[in-house]
């Protein structure tokens, strides 16, 4: 109805209730000259928001704004069901924070392999692919080779896992 102030207030309230990239973008668009202030307020709200329903919005918004550390913090404790969000952050962090990608991906892979959860070995291999990409992107090919050799020795009797690693050219 042409009342941008009311529309902005409504978008901010909607964002407070359930953060989304769409509401964030629309609020910034409606803010016009107060864009920086509204942006800072929405980012603070997003950082404080607790709820499983905001994980995707956090990742999308933080990555869009180039706030990699915030995106990393948002996915730090996410589990199996949100693996895609973690991988989305890893893809962005690959060149900027390869050590974080390596630590996070190897930890997730090792949890699966150490527990001998053979039904989830494909997930472990996917995490190891992320780790390998980070090792290589950061010029640590020798470190990757050493890590891979240690894994191969440690898990040599897990034939299903070894087969999957060989299939993906990781063995």
mmCIF file of C-alpha atoms in Angstrom:
data_model
loop_
_atom_site.group_PDB
_atom_site.id
_atom_site.type_symbol
_atom_site.label_atom_id
_atom_site.label_comp_id
_atom_site.label_asym_id
_atom_site.label_seq_id
_atom_site.Cartn_x
_atom_site.Cartn_y
_atom_site.Cartn_z
ATOM 1 C CA UNK A 1 0.000 0.000 0.000
ATOM 2 C CA UNK A 2 3.005 2.271 -0.359
ATOM 3 C CA UNK A 3 3.828 2.393 3.350
ATOM 4 C CA UNK A 4 7.463 1.353 3.283
ATOM 5 C CA UNK A 5 7.918 1.930 7.033
ATOM 6 C CA UNK A 6 5.130 -0.503 7.888
ATOM 7 C CA UNK A 7 6.387 -2.992 5.299
ATOM 8 C CA UNK A 8 9.902 -2.795 6.742
ATOM 9 C CA UNK A 9 8.625 -3.293 10.297
ATOM 10 C CA UNK A 10 6.611 -6.306 9.138
ATOM 11 C CA UNK A 11 9.646 -7.827 7.406
ATOM 12 C CA UNK A 12 11.801 -7.324 10.485
ATOM 13 C CA UNK A 13 9.149 -8.947 12.679
ATOM 14 C CA UNK A 14 8.852 -11.859 10.263
ATOM 15 C CA UNK A 15 12.637 -12.214 10.303
ATOM 16 C CA UNK A 16 12.659 -12.209 14.109
ATOM 17 C CA UNK A 17 10.082 -14.990 14.185
ATOM 18 C CA UNK A 18 11.714 -17.148 11.509
ATOM 19 C CA UNK A 19 14.803 -15.854 9.746
ATOM 20 C CA UNK A 20 14.964 -16.340 5.992
ATOM 21 C CA UNK A 21 17.142 -15.061 3.192
ATOM 22 C CA UNK A 22 14.088 -13.674 1.397
ATOM 23 C CA UNK A 23 12.932 -11.587 4.369
ATOM 24 C CA UNK A 24 16.510 -10.396 4.934
ATOM 25 C CA UNK A 25 16.893 -9.244 1.329
ATOM 26 C CA UNK A 26 13.465 -7.609 1.216
ATOM 27 C CA UNK A 27 14.085 -5.785 4.507
ATOM 28 C CA UNK A 28 17.363 -4.390 3.175
ATOM 29 C CA UNK A 29 15.614 -3.320 0.005
ATOM 30 C CA UNK A 30 12.867 -1.546 1.978
ATOM 31 C CA UNK A 31 15.369 0.069 4.376
ATOM 32 C CA UNK A 32 16.676 2.333 1.602
ATOM 33 C CA UNK A 33 18.850 4.952 3.351
ATOM 34 C CA UNK A 34 18.866 3.068 6.675
ATOM 35 C CA UNK A 35 20.206 -0.075 5.018
ATOM 36 C CA UNK A 36 23.408 -0.276 7.095
ATOM 37 C CA UNK A 37 21.505 0.077 10.369
ATOM 38 C CA UNK A 38 18.862 -2.480 9.428
ATOM 39 C CA UNK A 39 21.521 -4.856 8.145
ATOM 40 C CA UNK A 40 23.481 -4.660 11.415
ATOM 41 C CA UNK A 41 20.278 -5.236 13.415
ATOM 42 C CA UNK A 42 19.231 -8.242 11.329
ATOM 43 C CA UNK A 43 22.687 -9.809 11.492
ATOM 44 C CA UNK A 44 22.692 -9.439 15.285
ATOM 45 C CA UNK A 45 19.240 -11.026 15.458
ATOM 46 C CA UNK A 46 20.444 -13.859 13.279
ATOM 47 C CA UNK A 47 23.524 -14.491 15.409
ATOM 48 C CA UNK A 48 21.377 -14.722 18.542
ATOM 49 C CA UNK A 49 18.532 -16.730 17.024
ATOM 50 C CA UNK A 50 18.304 -20.205 18.515
ATOM 51 C CA UNK A 51 16.353 -22.742 16.575
ATOM 52 C CA UNK A 52 16.802 -25.540 14.121
ATOM 53 C CA UNK A 53 14.682 -23.679 11.601
ATOM 54 C CA UNK A 54 17.257 -20.899 11.155
ATOM 55 C CA UNK A 55 20.326 -22.977 10.217
ATOM 56 C CA UNK A 56 19.797 -22.659 6.486
ATOM 57 C CA UNK A 57 19.058 -18.933 6.710
ATOM 58 C CA UNK A 58 22.184 -18.377 8.796
ATOM 59 C CA UNK A 59 24.395 -20.116 6.278
ATOM 60 C CA UNK A 60 22.822 -18.397 3.267
ATOM 61 C CA UNK A 61 22.911 -14.920 4.770
ATOM 62 C CA UNK A 62 26.348 -15.138 6.369
ATOM 63 C CA UNK A 63 27.892 -16.482 3.175
ATOM 64 C CA UNK A 64 26.107 -13.865 1.061
ATOM 65 C CA UNK A 65 27.524 -11.141 3.303
ATOM 66 C CA UNK A 66 31.025 -12.663 3.298
ATOM 67 C CA UNK A 67 30.869 -13.441 7.019
ATOM 68 C CA UNK A 68 32.686 -16.752 6.844
ATOM 69 C CA UNK A 69 33.477 -16.945 10.569
ATOM 70 C CA UNK A 70 29.783 -16.522 11.386
ATOM 71 C CA UNK A 71 28.862 -19.202 8.854
ATOM 72 C CA UNK A 72 31.436 -21.552 10.371
ATOM 73 C CA UNK A 73 30.044 -20.884 13.851
ATOM 74 C CA UNK A 74 26.530 -21.591 12.555
ATOM 75 C CA UNK A 75 27.452 -25.076 11.267
ATOM 76 C CA UNK A 76 29.951 -26.007 13.967
ATOM 77 C CA UNK A 77 27.621 -28.310 15.884
ATOM 78 C CA UNK A 78 25.334 -29.424 13.085
ATOM 79 C CA UNK A 79 24.852 -33.131 12.706
ATOM 80 C CA UNK A 80 24.237 -35.655 10.004
ATOM 81 C CA UNK A 81 20.916 -34.250 8.837
ATOM 82 C CA UNK A 82 22.418 -30.863 8.045
ATOM 83 C CA UNK A 83 25.519 -32.191 6.248
ATOM 84 C CA UNK A 84 24.612 -30.221 3.116
ATOM 85 C CA UNK A 85 24.818 -26.948 5.034
ATOM 86 C CA UNK A 86 28.226 -27.897 6.440
ATOM 87 C CA UNK A 87 29.443 -28.801 2.949
ATOM 88 C CA UNK A 88 28.125 -25.496 1.606
ATOM 89 C CA UNK A 89 30.252 -23.626 4.151
ATOM 90 C CA UNK A 90 33.222 -25.907 3.456
ATOM 91 C CA UNK A 91 33.025 -25.107 -0.257
ATOM 92 C CA UNK A 92 33.319 -21.410 0.531
ATOM 93 C CA UNK A 93 35.982 -21.910 3.209
ATOM 94 C CA UNK A 94 38.130 -24.213 1.084
ATOM 95 C CA UNK A 95 40.612 -21.535 0.006
ATOM 96 C CA UNK A 96 40.184 -19.112 2.899
ATOM 97 C CA UNK A 97 40.100 -21.506 5.865
ATOM 98 C CA UNK A 98 41.398 -24.890 4.636
ATOM 99 C CA UNK A 99 42.559 -25.888 8.123
ATOM 100 C CA UNK A 100 38.992 -25.600 9.404
ATOM 101 C CA UNK A 101 37.731 -27.713 6.499
ATOM 102 C CA UNK A 102 40.396 -30.343 7.167
ATOM 103 C CA UNK A 103 39.724 -30.511 10.908
ATOM 104 C CA UNK A 104 35.956 -30.568 10.546
ATOM 105 C CA UNK A 105 35.779 -33.030 7.660
ATOM 106 C CA UNK A 106 38.303 -35.471 9.122
ATOM 107 C CA UNK A 107 36.573 -35.397 12.511
ATOM 108 C CA UNK A 108 33.237 -36.224 10.920
ATOM 109 C CA UNK A 109 34.730 -38.993 8.762
ATOM 110 C CA UNK A 110 36.660 -40.508 11.663
ATOM 111 C CA UNK A 111 33.550 -40.625 13.860
ATOM 112 C CA UNK A 112 31.898 -42.841 11.260
ATOM 113 C CA UNK A 113 34.940 -44.999 10.509
ATOM 114 C CA UNK A 114 35.997 -45.457 14.147
ATOM 115 C CA UNK A 115 32.487 -46.600 15.062
ATOM 116 C CA UNK A 116 32.573 -49.059 12.127
ATOM 117 C CA UNK A 117 29.212 -47.763 10.911
ATOM 118 C CA UNK A 118 29.440 -49.527 7.571
ATOM 119 C CA UNK A 119 26.014 -48.271 6.498
ATOM 120 C CA UNK A 120 27.422 -44.725 6.679
ATOM 121 C CA UNK A 121 30.833 -45.290 5.078
ATOM 122 C CA UNK A 122 29.692 -43.402 1.984
ATOM 123 C CA UNK A 123 29.287 -40.316 4.186
ATOM 124 C CA UNK A 124 32.774 -40.825 5.617
ATOM 125 C CA UNK A 125 34.175 -40.986 2.093
ATOM 126 C CA UNK A 126 32.369 -37.754 1.189
ATOM 127 C CA UNK A 127 33.891 -36.038 4.242
ATOM 128 C CA UNK A 128 37.313 -37.369 3.290
ATOM 129 C CA UNK A 129 36.867 -35.918 -0.193
ATOM 130 C CA UNK A 130 36.267 -32.528 1.418
ATOM 131 C CA UNK A 131 39.381 -32.949 3.545
ATOM 132 C CA UNK A 132 41.487 -33.988 0.547
ATOM 133 C CA UNK A 133 40.309 -30.956 -1.422
ATOM 134 C CA UNK A 134 41.321 -28.680 1.465
ATOM 135 C CA UNK A 135 44.706 -30.351 1.870
ATOM 136 C CA UNK A 136 45.386 -29.930 -1.842
ATOM 137 C CA UNK A 137 44.007 -26.372 -2.005
ATOM 138 C CA UNK A 138 46.380 -25.346 0.778
ATOM 139 C CA UNK A 139 49.397 -27.010 -0.824
ATOM 140 C CA UNK A 140 49.615 -29.747 1.787
ATOM 141 C CA UNK A 141 49.732 -32.748 -0.525
ATOM 142 C CA UNK A 142 52.375 -34.510 1.612
ATOM 143 C CA UNK A 143 50.204 -34.067 4.716
ATOM 144 C CA UNK A 144 47.230 -35.554 2.830
ATOM 145 C CA UNK A 145 49.339 -38.521 1.727
ATOM 146 C CA UNK A 146 50.495 -39.128 5.307
ATOM 147 C CA UNK A 147 46.943 -38.850 6.674
ATOM 148 C CA UNK A 148 45.575 -41.159 3.977
ATOM 149 C CA UNK A 149 48.316 -43.727 4.646
ATOM 150 C CA UNK A 150 47.539 -43.688 8.365
ATOM 151 C CA UNK A 151 43.820 -44.162 7.648
ATOM 152 C CA UNK A 152 44.491 -47.016 5.266
ATOM 153 C CA UNK A 153 46.601 -48.790 7.884
ATOM 154 C CA UNK A 154 44.173 -48.148 10.714
ATOM 155 C CA UNK A 155 41.083 -49.291 8.811
ATOM 156 C CA UNK A 156 42.653 -51.888 6.496
ATOM 157 C CA UNK A 157 40.292 -54.637 7.718
ATOM 158 C CA UNK A 158 37.171 -52.650 6.858
ATOM 159 C CA UNK A 159 36.846 -54.065 3.356
ATOM 160 C CA UNK A 160 33.713 -52.156 2.438
ATOM 161 C CA UNK A 161 35.368 -48.858 3.380
ATOM 162 C CA UNK A 162 38.598 -49.734 1.557
ATOM 163 C CA UNK A 163 36.607 -50.616 -1.554
ATOM 164 C CA UNK A 164 34.771 -47.293 -1.443
ATOM 165 C CA UNK A 165 38.026 -45.373 -1.020
ATOM 166 C CA UNK A 166 39.598 -47.201 -3.968
ATOM 167 C CA UNK A 167 36.498 -46.583 -6.066
ATOM 168 C CA UNK A 168 36.870 -42.839 -5.467
ATOM 169 C CA UNK A 169 40.644 -42.902 -6.146
ATOM 170 C CA UNK A 170 41.410 -42.082 -2.544
ATOM 171 C CA UNK A 171 43.294 -45.270 -1.670
#
